Amino acid sequence: MNLNEAFKTGLREIRAHAFRSILSFSAVSVGVGSILYTFAQTHGMRAALDRSIALMGAGRMQVQAKRNYASRGFSPGLTWEDVLEIKRAMPEMQMIYPKVRRWNATLHYNGKKVEGVAVEGTTQDWRKRDWVYGLRGRFLDRWDVEN
C-alpha cells in the first residue's frame, strides 16, 4: 500500500463516519487546548513568583520578638542599636529596617480621638524596596525614630 492509497482510504473512512470523526477531532482539540492552558497558567504563576522573590530582595531575614514574651529584666528587647549593629555586622544586606505594628490602638490627631486603629510603622529604608503597591500614610522620619 502506497502513501496515496492510504490517504484516499483515510478520507473515505472519515466521510463514512463523519460524526465519529468530528467527535474524535473535538476531543483531541479540547485535550490539546487544556494542556496548553495549563502550561500558560503554570508559566504565569512562575513569573509572578519570580517577581515576588525579586521584590523581596537578595538577603531576607526577619528578626522579631517572641509572642507573649515576658521580660525578666535582662534585656530591653530589640532596640534601634540592635538594628545599627546588624547593619554593621552584615553590610551585604540591602536594607535593614525595624517595623512596629499595633492593633486596636487609640489615635489622637487635631483634637480628635479615634479608637480601634491598626498602625504599622517603619523607617525610610523601606522606600528602597521600590514597592509597586499603593501606599497610604507617611514614612517615619528621623525625629519619629529617635523619640
PDB file of C-alpha atoms in Angstrom:
ATOM      1  CA  MET A   1       0.000   0.000   0.000  1.00  0.00           C
ATOM      2  CA  ASN A   2       1.479   3.318  -1.010  1.00  0.00           C
ATOM      3  CA  LEU A   3       1.002   6.708   0.621  1.00  0.00           C
ATOM      4  CA  ASN A   4      -1.512   7.945  -1.961  1.00  0.00           C
ATOM      5  CA  GLU A   5      -3.723   4.894  -1.451  1.00  0.00           C
ATOM      6  CA  ALA A   6      -3.541   5.252   2.353  1.00  0.00           C
ATOM      7  CA  PHE A   7      -4.579   8.903   2.128  1.00  0.00           C
ATOM      8  CA  LYS A   8      -7.603   8.039  -0.076  1.00  0.00           C
ATOM      9  CA  THR A   9      -8.646   5.281   2.322  1.00  0.00           C
ATOM     10  CA  GLY A  10      -8.383   7.665   5.277  1.00  0.00           C
ATOM     11  CA  LEU A  11     -10.591  10.276   3.577  1.00  0.00           C
ATOM     12  CA  ARG A  12     -13.137   7.589   2.659  1.00  0.00           C
ATOM     13  CA  GLU A  13     -13.298   6.435   6.302  1.00  0.00           C
ATOM     14  CA  ILE A  14     -13.658   9.995   7.561  1.00  0.00           C
ATOM     15  CA  ARG A  15     -16.575  10.615   5.179  1.00  0.00           C
ATOM     16  CA  ALA A  16     -18.198   7.313   6.065  1.00  0.00           C
ATOM     17  CA  HIS A  17     -18.070   8.067   9.799  1.00  0.00           C
ATOM     18  CA  ALA A  18     -18.308  11.877   9.798  1.00  0.00           C
ATOM     19  CA  PHE A  19     -19.930  12.291  13.225  1.00  0.00           C
ATOM     20  CA  ARG A  20     -17.426   9.982  14.922  1.00  0.00           C
ATOM     21  CA  SER A  21     -14.590  11.834  13.169  1.00  0.00           C
ATOM     22  CA  ILE A  22     -15.910  15.201  14.369  1.00  0.00           C
ATOM     23  CA  LEU A  23     -16.179  13.888  17.937  1.00  0.00           C
ATOM     24  CA  SER A  24     -12.639  12.495  17.824  1.00  0.00           C
ATOM     25  CA  PHE A  25     -11.267  15.737  16.410  1.00  0.00           C
ATOM     26  CA  SER A  26     -13.130  17.745  19.067  1.00  0.00           C
ATOM     27  CA  ALA A  27     -11.820  15.541  21.882  1.00  0.00           C
ATOM     28  CA  VAL A  28      -8.233  15.860  20.683  1.00  0.00           C
ATOM     29  CA  SER A  29      -8.632  19.639  20.235  1.00  0.00           C
ATOM     30  CA  VAL A  30     -10.054  20.105  23.735  1.00  0.00           C
ATOM     31  CA  GLY A  31      -7.266  17.957  25.209  1.00  0.00           C
ATOM     32  CA  VAL A  32      -4.521  19.905  23.445  1.00  0.00           C
ATOM     33  CA  GLY A  33      -6.160  23.201  24.409  1.00  0.00           C
ATOM     34  CA  SER A  34      -6.361  22.110  28.051  1.00  0.00           C
ATOM     35  CA  ILE A  35      -2.703  21.177  28.123  1.00  0.00           C
ATOM     36  CA  LEU A  36      -1.675  24.491  26.528  1.00  0.00           C
ATOM     37  CA  TYR A  37      -3.863  26.413  29.006  1.00  0.00           C
ATOM     38  CA  THR A  38      -2.287  24.524  31.919  1.00  0.00           C
ATOM     39  CA  PHE A  39       1.213  25.316  30.654  1.00  0.00           C
ATOM     40  CA  ALA A  40       0.294  29.002  30.231  1.00  0.00           C
ATOM     41  CA  GLN A  41      -1.142  29.193  33.765  1.00  0.00           C
ATOM     42  CA  THR A  42       1.904  27.458  35.226  1.00  0.00           C
ATOM     43  CA  HIS A  43       4.222  29.838  33.382  1.00  0.00           C
ATOM     44  CA  GLY A  44       2.221  32.840  34.635  1.00  0.00           C
ATOM     45  CA  MET A  45       2.368  31.625  38.237  1.00  0.00           C
ATOM     46  CA  ARG A  46       6.102  31.045  37.942  1.00  0.00           C
ATOM     47  CA  ALA A  47       6.628  34.555  36.538  1.00  0.00           C
ATOM     48  CA  ALA A  48       4.574  36.055  39.400  1.00  0.00           C
ATOM     49  CA  LEU A  49       6.616  34.067  41.926  1.00  0.00           C
ATOM     50  CA  ASP A  50       9.890  35.246  40.352  1.00  0.00           C
ATOM     51  CA  ARG A  51       8.695  38.885  40.513  1.00  0.00           C
ATOM     52  CA  SER A  52       7.715  38.464  44.171  1.00  0.00           C
ATOM     53  CA  ILE A  53      11.077  36.933  45.068  1.00  0.00           C
ATOM     54  CA  ALA A  54      12.928  39.718  43.238  1.00  0.00           C
ATOM     55  CA  LEU A  55      10.808  42.291  45.078  1.00  0.00           C
ATOM     56  CA  MET A  56      11.697  40.786  48.460  1.00  0.00           C
ATOM     57  CA  GLY A  57      15.376  41.369  47.822  1.00  0.00           C
ATOM     58  CA  ALA A  58      18.527  39.303  47.798  1.00  0.00           C
ATOM     59  CA  GLY A  59      19.006  38.713  51.502  1.00  0.00           C
ATOM     60  CA  ARG A  60      15.879  38.437  53.585  1.00  0.00           C
ATOM     61  CA  MET A  61      15.994  37.852  57.293  1.00  0.00           C
ATOM     62  CA  GLN A  62      13.305  38.627  59.823  1.00  0.00           C
ATOM     63  CA  VAL A  63      14.119  39.138  63.482  1.00  0.00           C
ATOM     64  CA  GLN A  64      11.213  39.563  65.828  1.00  0.00           C
ATOM     65  CA  ALA A  65      10.395  39.265  69.480  1.00  0.00           C
ATOM     66  CA  LYS A  66       8.703  36.111  70.716  1.00  0.00           C
ATOM     67  CA  ARG A  67       4.953  36.226  71.151  1.00  0.00           C
ATOM     68  CA  ASN A  68       3.736  36.518  74.720  1.00  0.00           C
ATOM     69  CA  TYR A  69       7.305  37.058  75.882  1.00  0.00           C
ATOM     70  CA  ALA A  70       7.619  38.253  79.462  1.00  0.00           C
ATOM     71  CA  SER A  71      10.918  40.033  80.028  1.00  0.00           C
ATOM     72  CA  ARG A  72      12.835  39.182  83.171  1.00  0.00           C
ATOM     73  CA  GLY A  73      14.636  42.500  83.068  1.00  0.00           C
ATOM     74  CA  PHE A  74      17.808  41.184  81.396  1.00  0.00           C
ATOM     75  CA  SER A  75      17.175  42.859  78.037  1.00  0.00           C
ATOM     76  CA  PRO A  76      15.092  45.814  76.878  1.00  0.00           C
ATOM     77  CA  GLY A  77      14.102  43.793  73.794  1.00  0.00           C
ATOM     78  CA  LEU A  78      15.000  44.714  70.241  1.00  0.00           C
ATOM     79  CA  THR A  79      16.269  48.291  70.070  1.00  0.00           C
ATOM     80  CA  TRP A  80      17.440  50.775  67.442  1.00  0.00           C
ATOM     81  CA  GLU A  81      21.004  49.972  68.487  1.00  0.00           C
ATOM     82  CA  ASP A  82      20.332  46.336  67.527  1.00  0.00           C
ATOM     83  CA  VAL A  83      19.316  47.490  64.045  1.00  0.00           C
ATOM     84  CA  LEU A  84      22.524  49.519  63.710  1.00  0.00           C
ATOM     85  CA  GLU A  85      24.610  46.569  64.923  1.00  0.00           C
ATOM     86  CA  ILE A  86      23.009  44.212  62.386  1.00  0.00           C
ATOM     87  CA  LYS A  87      23.705  46.784  59.640  1.00  0.00           C
ATOM     88  CA  ARG A  88      27.334  46.960  60.731  1.00  0.00           C
ATOM     89  CA  ALA A  89      27.754  43.188  61.009  1.00  0.00           C
ATOM     90  CA  MET A  90      26.056  42.388  57.681  1.00  0.00           C
ATOM     91  CA  PRO A  91      26.932  45.062  55.114  1.00  0.00           C
ATOM     92  CA  GLU A  92      25.871  42.739  52.266  1.00  0.00           C
ATOM     93  CA  MET A  93      22.234  43.051  53.334  1.00  0.00           C
ATOM     94  CA  GLN A  94      20.499  45.513  51.031  1.00  0.00           C
ATOM     95  CA  MET A  95      18.354  47.024  53.705  1.00  0.00           C
ATOM     96  CA  ILE A  96      17.590  46.505  57.340  1.00  0.00           C
ATOM     97  CA  TYR A  97      14.608  48.218  58.863  1.00  0.00           C
ATOM     98  CA  PRO A  98      12.565  47.946  62.026  1.00  0.00           C
ATOM     99  CA  LYS A  99       8.811  47.546  61.813  1.00  0.00           C
ATOM    100  CA  VAL A 100       6.274  48.167  64.556  1.00  0.00           C
ATOM    101  CA  ARG A 101       2.666  47.028  64.372  1.00  0.00           C
ATOM    102  CA  ARG A 102      -0.044  47.875  66.887  1.00  0.00           C
ATOM    103  CA  TRP A 103      -3.633  46.688  66.729  1.00  0.00           C
ATOM    104  CA  ASN A 104      -6.589  48.323  68.426  1.00  0.00           C
ATOM    105  CA  ALA A 105      -4.618  51.497  69.133  1.00  0.00           C
ATOM    106  CA  THR A 106      -6.052  54.880  70.071  1.00  0.00           C
ATOM    107  CA  LEU A 107      -5.152  57.719  67.726  1.00  0.00           C
ATOM    108  CA  HIS A 108      -5.177  61.397  68.767  1.00  0.00           C
ATOM    109  CA  TYR A 109      -4.951  63.926  65.923  1.00  0.00           C
ATOM    110  CA  ASN A 110      -6.067  67.569  65.716  1.00  0.00           C
ATOM    111  CA  GLY A 111      -8.049  67.260  68.930  1.00  0.00           C
ATOM    112  CA  LYS A 112      -9.924  64.182  67.701  1.00  0.00           C
ATOM    113  CA  LYS A 113      -9.714  60.721  69.186  1.00  0.00           C
ATOM    114  CA  VAL A 114     -10.171  57.549  67.135  1.00  0.00           C
ATOM    115  CA  GLU A 115     -10.145  54.133  68.770  1.00  0.00           C
ATOM    116  CA  GLY A 116      -9.570  50.680  67.296  1.00  0.00           C
ATOM    117  CA  VAL A 117      -6.948  51.783  64.769  1.00  0.00           C
ATOM    118  CA  ALA A 118      -4.322  49.484  63.256  1.00  0.00           C
ATOM    119  CA  VAL A 119      -0.965  51.263  62.997  1.00  0.00           C
ATOM    120  CA  GLU A 120       2.142  49.994  61.243  1.00  0.00           C
ATOM    121  CA  GLY A 121       5.351  51.980  61.245  1.00  0.00           C
ATOM    122  CA  THR A 122       8.772  51.614  59.701  1.00  0.00           C
ATOM    123  CA  THR A 123      11.716  53.782  58.693  1.00  0.00           C
ATOM    124  CA  GLN A 124      12.594  55.438  55.404  1.00  0.00           C
ATOM    125  CA  ASP A 125      14.845  52.488  54.493  1.00  0.00           C
ATOM    126  CA  TRP A 126      11.668  50.689  53.480  1.00  0.00           C
ATOM    127  CA  ARG A 127      11.404  53.003  50.458  1.00  0.00           C
ATOM    128  CA  LYS A 128      14.446  51.281  48.920  1.00  0.00           C
ATOM    129  CA  ARG A 129      12.195  48.396  48.021  1.00  0.00           C
ATOM    130  CA  ASP A 130      10.574  50.315  45.139  1.00  0.00           C
ATOM    131  CA  TRP A 131       7.227  48.816  46.053  1.00  0.00           C
ATOM    132  CA  VAL A 132       4.635  48.574  43.333  1.00  0.00           C
ATOM    133  CA  TYR A 133       1.757  48.620  45.781  1.00  0.00           C
ATOM    134  CA  GLY A 134      -0.202  51.751  46.588  1.00  0.00           C
ATOM    135  CA  LEU A 135       0.860  53.358  49.829  1.00  0.00           C
ATOM    136  CA  ARG A 136      -1.147  55.370  52.329  1.00  0.00           C
ATOM    137  CA  GLY A 137       0.105  57.456  55.179  1.00  0.00           C
ATOM    138  CA  ARG A 138       3.670  58.639  55.612  1.00  0.00           C
ATOM    139  CA  PHE A 139       7.056  57.228  56.482  1.00  0.00           C
ATOM    140  CA  LEU A 140       8.583  57.751  59.879  1.00  0.00           C
ATOM    141  CA  ASP A 141      11.272  60.396  59.773  1.00  0.00           C
ATOM    142  CA  ARG A 142      14.392  60.657  61.930  1.00  0.00           C
ATOM    143  CA  TRP A 143      12.510  62.574  64.654  1.00  0.00           C
ATOM    144  CA  ASP A 144       9.900  59.791  64.926  1.00  0.00           C
ATOM    145  CA  VAL A 145      12.598  57.138  65.231  1.00  0.00           C
ATOM    146  CA  GLU A 146      14.555  58.980  67.903  1.00  0.00           C
ATOM    147  CA  ASN A 147      11.541  59.976  70.024  1.00  0.00           C
TER     148      ASN A 147
END
